[in-house]
XYZ file of C-alpha atoms in Angstrom:
409
model
C 1.596 -3.774 -20.202
C -1.999 -2.938 -19.415
C -3.803 0.388 -19.638
C -2.980 3.193 -17.224
C -6.650 2.936 -16.287
C -5.740 -0.272 -14.502
C -3.030 1.540 -12.527
C -4.852 4.753 -11.605
C -8.235 3.745 -10.190
C -10.771 5.780 -8.246
C -12.136 3.835 -5.306
C -12.552 3.631 -1.559
C -9.747 2.874 0.874
C -8.138 1.660 2.931
C -6.473 -1.006 0.771
C -6.395 -1.751 -2.938
C -5.399 -5.382 -2.388
C -7.447 -6.045 0.758
C -10.516 -3.918 -0.003
C -10.808 -3.019 -3.684
C -9.554 -6.395 -4.944
C -11.915 -8.554 -2.849
C -14.744 -6.170 -3.698
C -14.037 -6.663 -7.398
C -13.885 -10.447 -6.986
C -17.229 -10.434 -5.194
C -18.797 -8.275 -7.910
C -17.618 -10.681 -10.611
C -18.904 -13.757 -8.778
C -22.247 -12.128 -8.019
C -22.691 -11.190 -11.684
C -21.519 -14.581 -12.932
C -23.756 -16.639 -10.624
C -26.975 -14.654 -10.040
C -28.806 -17.851 -9.070
C -26.650 -18.375 -5.961
C -28.393 -17.867 -2.604
C -25.230 -18.182 -0.507
C -21.542 -17.458 -0.957
C -18.704 -18.651 1.252
C -15.431 -16.756 1.021
C -12.271 -18.167 2.564
C -9.410 -15.710 3.039
C -5.824 -16.941 3.187
C -2.377 -15.498 3.825
C -2.160 -11.744 4.185
C -5.876 -11.335 3.500
C -6.603 -13.485 6.545
C -3.939 -11.973 8.794
C -4.674 -8.278 8.194
C -8.138 -8.453 6.651
C -9.996 -7.403 9.800
C -7.952 -4.215 10.060
C -8.577 -3.541 6.374
C -12.310 -4.324 6.753
C -12.052 -6.998 4.065
C -14.959 -9.018 5.462
C -17.230 -5.982 5.588
C -16.657 -4.990 1.962
C -17.192 -8.584 0.808
C -20.493 -9.051 2.651
C -21.663 -5.596 1.567
C -20.887 -6.368 -2.078
C -22.691 -9.715 -2.055
C -25.766 -8.277 -0.290
C -28.628 -9.024 -0.298
C -27.273 -12.524 -0.975
C -25.995 -14.083 2.236
C -22.233 -14.423 2.575
C -20.022 -16.183 5.113
C -16.378 -15.120 5.491
C -13.872 -17.667 6.805
C -10.384 -16.721 8.008
C -7.507 -19.139 7.377
C -4.122 -17.651 8.199
C -2.240 -20.952 8.284
C -2.821 -22.579 4.878
C 0.068 -22.080 2.430
C -0.303 -19.616 -0.438
C 2.178 -20.829 -3.078
C 1.004 -18.525 -5.873
C 0.271 -15.209 -4.124
C -0.117 -14.237 -0.445
C -3.420 -12.485 -1.173
C -5.438 -15.616 -1.935
C -9.149 -16.200 -1.533
C -11.586 -18.986 -2.419
C -15.125 -18.020 -3.377
C -17.760 -20.766 -3.408
C -21.375 -20.286 -4.463
C -24.355 -22.366 -3.322
C -27.923 -22.887 -4.450
C -30.327 -24.751 -2.158
C -27.364 -25.918 -0.024
C -25.565 -27.391 -3.048
C -22.238 -26.059 -4.318
C -22.578 -24.660 -7.858
C -19.162 -23.025 -8.286
C -15.787 -22.541 -6.646
C -13.026 -20.201 -7.790
C -9.609 -19.320 -6.407
C -8.853 -15.633 -6.759
C -5.640 -13.658 -6.242
C -5.702 -9.987 -5.306
C -2.403 -8.951 -6.867
C -2.274 -5.277 -5.914
C -3.751 -2.000 -7.075
C -7.254 -3.473 -6.954
C -6.489 -5.976 -9.710
C -7.719 -9.563 -9.345
C -6.748 -12.719 -11.195
C -8.959 -15.805 -11.273
C -6.898 -18.983 -11.280
C -6.800 -20.544 -14.737
C -8.244 -17.465 -16.458
C -6.488 -14.554 -18.225
C -6.105 -11.482 -16.050
C -7.267 -9.134 -18.805
C -10.679 -10.816 -18.765
C -11.537 -8.599 -15.803
C -10.301 -5.336 -17.256
C -13.420 -3.815 -18.841
C -11.639 -0.978 -20.636
C -8.695 -2.662 -22.368
C -8.165 -5.861 -24.281
C -5.174 -7.277 -22.474
C -1.692 -5.867 -22.811
C -1.927 -2.777 -24.992
C 1.643 -1.555 -24.456
C 3.936 -3.613 -26.704
C 7.156 -2.719 -24.860
C 7.840 -3.991 -21.352
C 11.165 -2.488 -20.244
C 12.314 1.084 -19.810
C 15.253 0.381 -22.092
C 12.908 -0.559 -24.920
C 10.575 2.362 -24.303
C 13.439 4.853 -24.088
C 14.879 3.611 -27.385
C 11.470 3.852 -29.036
C 10.905 7.387 -27.772
C 14.334 8.523 -28.909
C 13.858 6.985 -32.354
C 10.506 8.704 -32.826
C 11.464 11.930 -31.017
C 8.598 11.718 -28.535
C 8.347 12.150 -24.785
C 7.307 9.482 -22.327
C 3.754 10.789 -21.977
C 3.401 10.788 -25.769
C 4.230 7.082 -25.788
C 1.200 6.557 -23.549
C -0.966 8.476 -26.026
C 0.525 6.495 -28.896
C -0.571 3.246 -27.240
C -3.868 4.326 -25.693
C -5.048 7.269 -27.779
C -5.812 10.847 -26.703
C -8.643 9.611 -24.513
C -6.135 8.442 -21.918
C -5.364 12.108 -21.222
C -9.079 12.756 -20.696
C -9.150 9.880 -18.211
C -6.076 11.206 -16.393
C -7.706 14.641 -16.193
C -10.523 13.040 -14.196
C -7.911 11.270 -12.072
C -6.165 14.569 -11.343
C -9.405 16.248 -10.304
C -10.126 13.362 -7.925
C -6.626 13.590 -6.444
C -7.090 17.291 -5.732
C -10.538 16.711 -4.260
C -9.190 14.042 -1.918
C -6.488 16.412 -0.675
C -9.109 19.109 -0.076
C -11.315 16.690 1.853
C -8.382 15.552 3.965
C -7.283 19.090 4.773
C -10.771 20.143 5.844
C -11.501 17.155 8.089
C -10.349 16.712 11.668
C -10.930 14.113 14.344
C -9.909 10.499 14.832
C -9.448 7.779 12.239
C -11.499 4.584 12.619
C -9.938 1.588 14.348
C -8.438 0.535 17.644
C -5.420 2.854 17.431
C -7.518 6.035 17.702
C -5.064 7.790 15.385
C -5.556 11.547 15.228
C -5.824 13.244 11.841
C -2.851 15.588 11.439
C -3.039 16.944 7.891
C -5.038 20.034 8.844
C -2.599 20.905 11.640
C 0.391 20.497 9.330
C -1.196 22.698 6.683
C -2.135 25.509 9.058
C 0.799 25.491 11.472
C 3.149 27.918 9.790
C 5.603 30.345 11.351
C 6.053 33.998 10.465
C 9.752 33.425 9.702
C 9.233 30.104 7.905
C 11.914 29.415 5.293
C 11.056 28.365 1.751
C 12.439 24.882 2.403
C 10.436 24.454 5.593
C 7.288 25.633 3.838
C 7.836 23.126 1.032
C 8.280 20.295 3.520
C 5.214 21.300 5.504
C 2.873 21.705 2.544
C 3.969 18.611 0.637
C 3.685 16.524 3.793
C 0.280 17.988 4.646
C -1.039 16.994 1.201
C 0.365 13.486 1.605
C -1.136 13.201 5.102
C -4.489 14.480 3.826
C -4.667 11.801 1.154
C -3.396 9.036 3.420
C -5.875 9.934 6.128
C -8.784 9.944 3.703
C -7.680 6.500 2.568
C -7.442 5.216 6.144
C -10.939 6.529 6.807
C -12.366 4.646 3.831
C -12.706 7.792 1.739
C -12.483 8.041 -2.043
C -8.908 8.086 -3.321
C -6.885 7.223 -6.421
C -4.577 4.214 -6.425
C -1.129 5.477 -7.359
C -0.268 2.673 -7.622
C -2.060 1.382 -4.493
C -4.326 2.723 -1.749
C -1.597 2.483 0.883
C 0.733 4.632 -1.233
C -1.917 6.939 -2.669
C -0.575 10.153 -1.142
C 2.860 10.364 -2.748
C 2.107 11.287 -6.358
C -0.724 13.806 -5.793
C 1.097 15.655 -3.002
C 4.167 16.549 -5.056
C 2.158 17.422 -8.168
C -0.239 19.680 -6.260
C 2.636 21.504 -4.602
C 4.430 22.048 -7.901
C 1.281 23.277 -9.589
C 0.635 25.771 -6.808
C 4.198 27.088 -6.593
C 5.371 26.822 -10.213
C 2.134 27.484 -12.074
C 1.982 24.285 -14.102
C -1.274 23.825 -16.003
C -3.661 20.913 -15.522
C -2.629 19.699 -18.977
C 1.035 19.570 -17.902
C 0.075 17.713 -14.718
C -1.897 15.176 -16.749
C 1.110 14.579 -18.994
C 3.237 14.079 -15.889
C 0.723 11.541 -14.579
C 1.046 9.646 -17.864
C 4.836 9.538 -17.561
C 4.648 8.442 -13.930
C 2.084 5.854 -14.922
C 4.464 4.282 -17.435
C 6.967 3.842 -14.590
C 4.326 2.323 -12.331
C 3.193 0.007 -15.102
C 6.749 -1.236 -15.637
C 7.072 -2.049 -11.949
C 3.698 -3.790 -11.884
C 4.556 -5.825 -15.005
C 8.124 -6.814 -14.158
C 7.956 -6.961 -10.363
C 5.063 -6.212 -8.009
C 3.131 -3.363 -6.405
C 1.760 -5.641 -3.677
C 2.912 -5.117 -0.093
C 1.817 -8.652 0.714
C 4.120 -10.006 -1.979
C 7.178 -7.729 -1.773
C 6.847 -5.521 1.292
C 6.216 -1.785 1.422
C 9.038 -1.149 -1.060
C 6.586 -2.416 -3.701
C 3.996 0.173 -2.681
C 5.747 3.253 -1.297
C 8.880 2.608 -3.349
C 6.832 2.319 -6.533
C 4.840 5.446 -5.686
C 8.065 7.371 -5.066
C 9.444 6.254 -8.448
C 6.214 7.296 -10.145
C 6.269 10.679 -8.413
C 9.927 11.305 -9.259
C 9.351 10.419 -12.916
C 6.234 12.595 -13.046
C 8.181 15.526 -11.622
C 10.992 15.003 -14.123
C 8.440 15.014 -16.945
C 6.843 18.134 -15.511
C 10.189 19.933 -15.714
C 10.751 18.552 -19.242
C 13.834 16.574 -18.360
C 15.308 14.074 -20.783
C 14.532 10.373 -20.882
C 17.777 9.566 -19.091
C 17.003 12.033 -16.315
C 13.494 10.638 -15.902
C 14.996 7.171 -15.628
C 17.556 8.286 -13.058
C 14.927 10.022 -10.933
C 12.755 6.904 -10.895
C 15.726 4.633 -10.196
C 17.043 6.710 -7.292
C 13.560 6.882 -5.779
C 13.193 3.106 -5.785
C 16.795 2.310 -4.857
C 16.502 4.008 -1.492
C 13.347 2.140 -0.551
C 14.834 -1.302 -1.118
C 14.051 -3.654 1.743
C 11.275 -1.479 3.192
C 9.015 -3.790 5.170
C 5.229 -3.802 5.273
C 4.326 -3.894 8.971
C 1.060 -2.035 9.564
C 0.124 -1.877 13.229
C -3.104 -3.810 13.909
C -3.474 -4.332 10.152
C -4.634 -0.723 9.765
C -3.308 1.454 6.940
C -2.345 4.175 9.404
C 0.928 3.623 11.278
C 3.504 3.806 9.746
C 1.737 4.028 6.378
C 0.527 7.640 6.425
C 3.886 9.078 7.475
C 5.637 6.957 4.870
C 3.627 8.701 2.146
C 4.914 12.065 3.348
C 8.533 10.916 3.625
C 8.405 9.325 0.164
C 6.961 12.502 -1.328
C 9.946 14.506 -0.077
C 12.284 11.791 -1.306
C 10.758 12.058 -4.794
C 11.612 15.761 -4.849
C 15.152 14.936 -3.752
C 15.419 12.330 -6.510
C 14.383 15.010 -9.009
C 17.195 17.275 -7.838
C 19.789 14.510 -8.104
C 18.580 13.609 -11.596
C 19.015 17.219 -12.646
C 22.722 17.147 -11.817
C 24.039 13.570 -11.762
C 22.362 11.597 -14.542
C 25.540 11.317 -16.616
C 27.326 9.504 -13.764
C 24.734 6.849 -12.950
C 25.625 3.152 -13.058
C 22.292 1.426 -12.434
C 19.368 1.286 -14.852
C 15.729 1.500 -13.867
C 15.110 -2.011 -15.211
C 17.829 -3.392 -12.917
C 16.417 -1.670 -9.844
C 12.951 -3.075 -10.588
C 14.321 -6.620 -10.749
C 16.313 -5.995 -7.586
C 13.249 -4.781 -5.743
C 11.293 -7.884 -6.709
C 14.079 -10.260 -5.680
C 14.510 -8.379 -2.407
C 10.788 -8.634 -1.748
C 10.698 -12.362 -2.370
C 13.630 -12.778 0.040
C 11.844 -10.894 2.834
C 10.545 -12.998 5.682
C 6.793 -13.508 5.506
C 6.409 -11.534 8.722
C 7.649 -8.437 6.891
C 5.191 -8.697 3.992
C 1.860 -7.277 5.211
C 1.002 -9.860 7.806
C 1.234 -7.585 10.865
C 3.337 -10.307 12.505
C 6.742 -8.639 12.375
C 8.572 -5.363 12.543
C 6.809 -2.352 13.998
C 3.479 -4.182 14.183
C 4.958 -6.936 16.345
C 6.834 -4.676 18.724
C 3.926 -2.293 19.114
C 1.763 -5.233 20.167
C 4.165 -6.162 23.000
C 5.161 -2.614 23.980
C 5.256 -1.464 27.556
C 2.402 0.987 27.878
C 4.236 2.698 30.711
C 6.820 3.902 28.183
């Protein structure tokens, strides 16, 4: 598995695969071929079908500037390797000097066809985690009497905690920005920001449970809305699912008094879970539906919470497994290709589900029948079986029926 730095990234929304990935590909090509005076980028599959809503063309042309760039949309050509496929061709004096096929595989990570993925990870030489299943990691931790976050330190050194401290500060800042901003999100839907209203709309007789729901959801909305507006967020593991992990951790820190150090350790544990999903399945909505994004984020959040409360390795596993299990089959159907509806609400719902998974893990771990490794494989197989229209193409599900709705209703 790769560094947690490749999982938790600070960047601009609204999409890690449709914005951050293409931006990274353009940066690499611009650096590799400085003599080029023109680039042509052809977008295929999901990039072509929802790229306008994600502002994929704008980030590509902005990144290549001042070099001229033409963006071509091709939503019909097959994408046998990955649905987020793009061709980048460079020209000099009207002559082609290079052509590369690039896959944006989720979380802002790109893979150039025929080249090792780790070539484009500037902070880690390839796969630095030697173990690739939870079963193996759990056995290793038990043998050496260490916790999950300590396994991350063992593989990456103490500096990974320093990096995650920066990540945590950015997560909190994004929530603050989202809670203090009102108005309408960009795009044709004219979606109203609702985080501020959720945060402030409390009742004098509000129960503890209602307060928890309201605050956690307001933090998730705040992050999701900042992402939709193109603000700075942290992929956890993607832009579209960026609100789940920070919302539950911020709430627990505020109500339970956990230190920043404890939160950072929880982020490391959640990151191991996210890394396992990314390695053995997918975190790409275009490849496996929203279960790969929101489901993965919920698993990460549940595991992070379990680490925060110093639960055992089996309980952490159960929390992560339950969180993913009940997102199986979740489709990726963003209306108009915008990361707004139903994406923002899904972050809030998944955050509450992570807390529920924590509670179940506290009581029922000894009765579980399904391992985390099995649920990861199941999620991937389920995602591959989904119809293409339910994998971030905006051609099925809620996106389709919204497009043909009766406005009179």
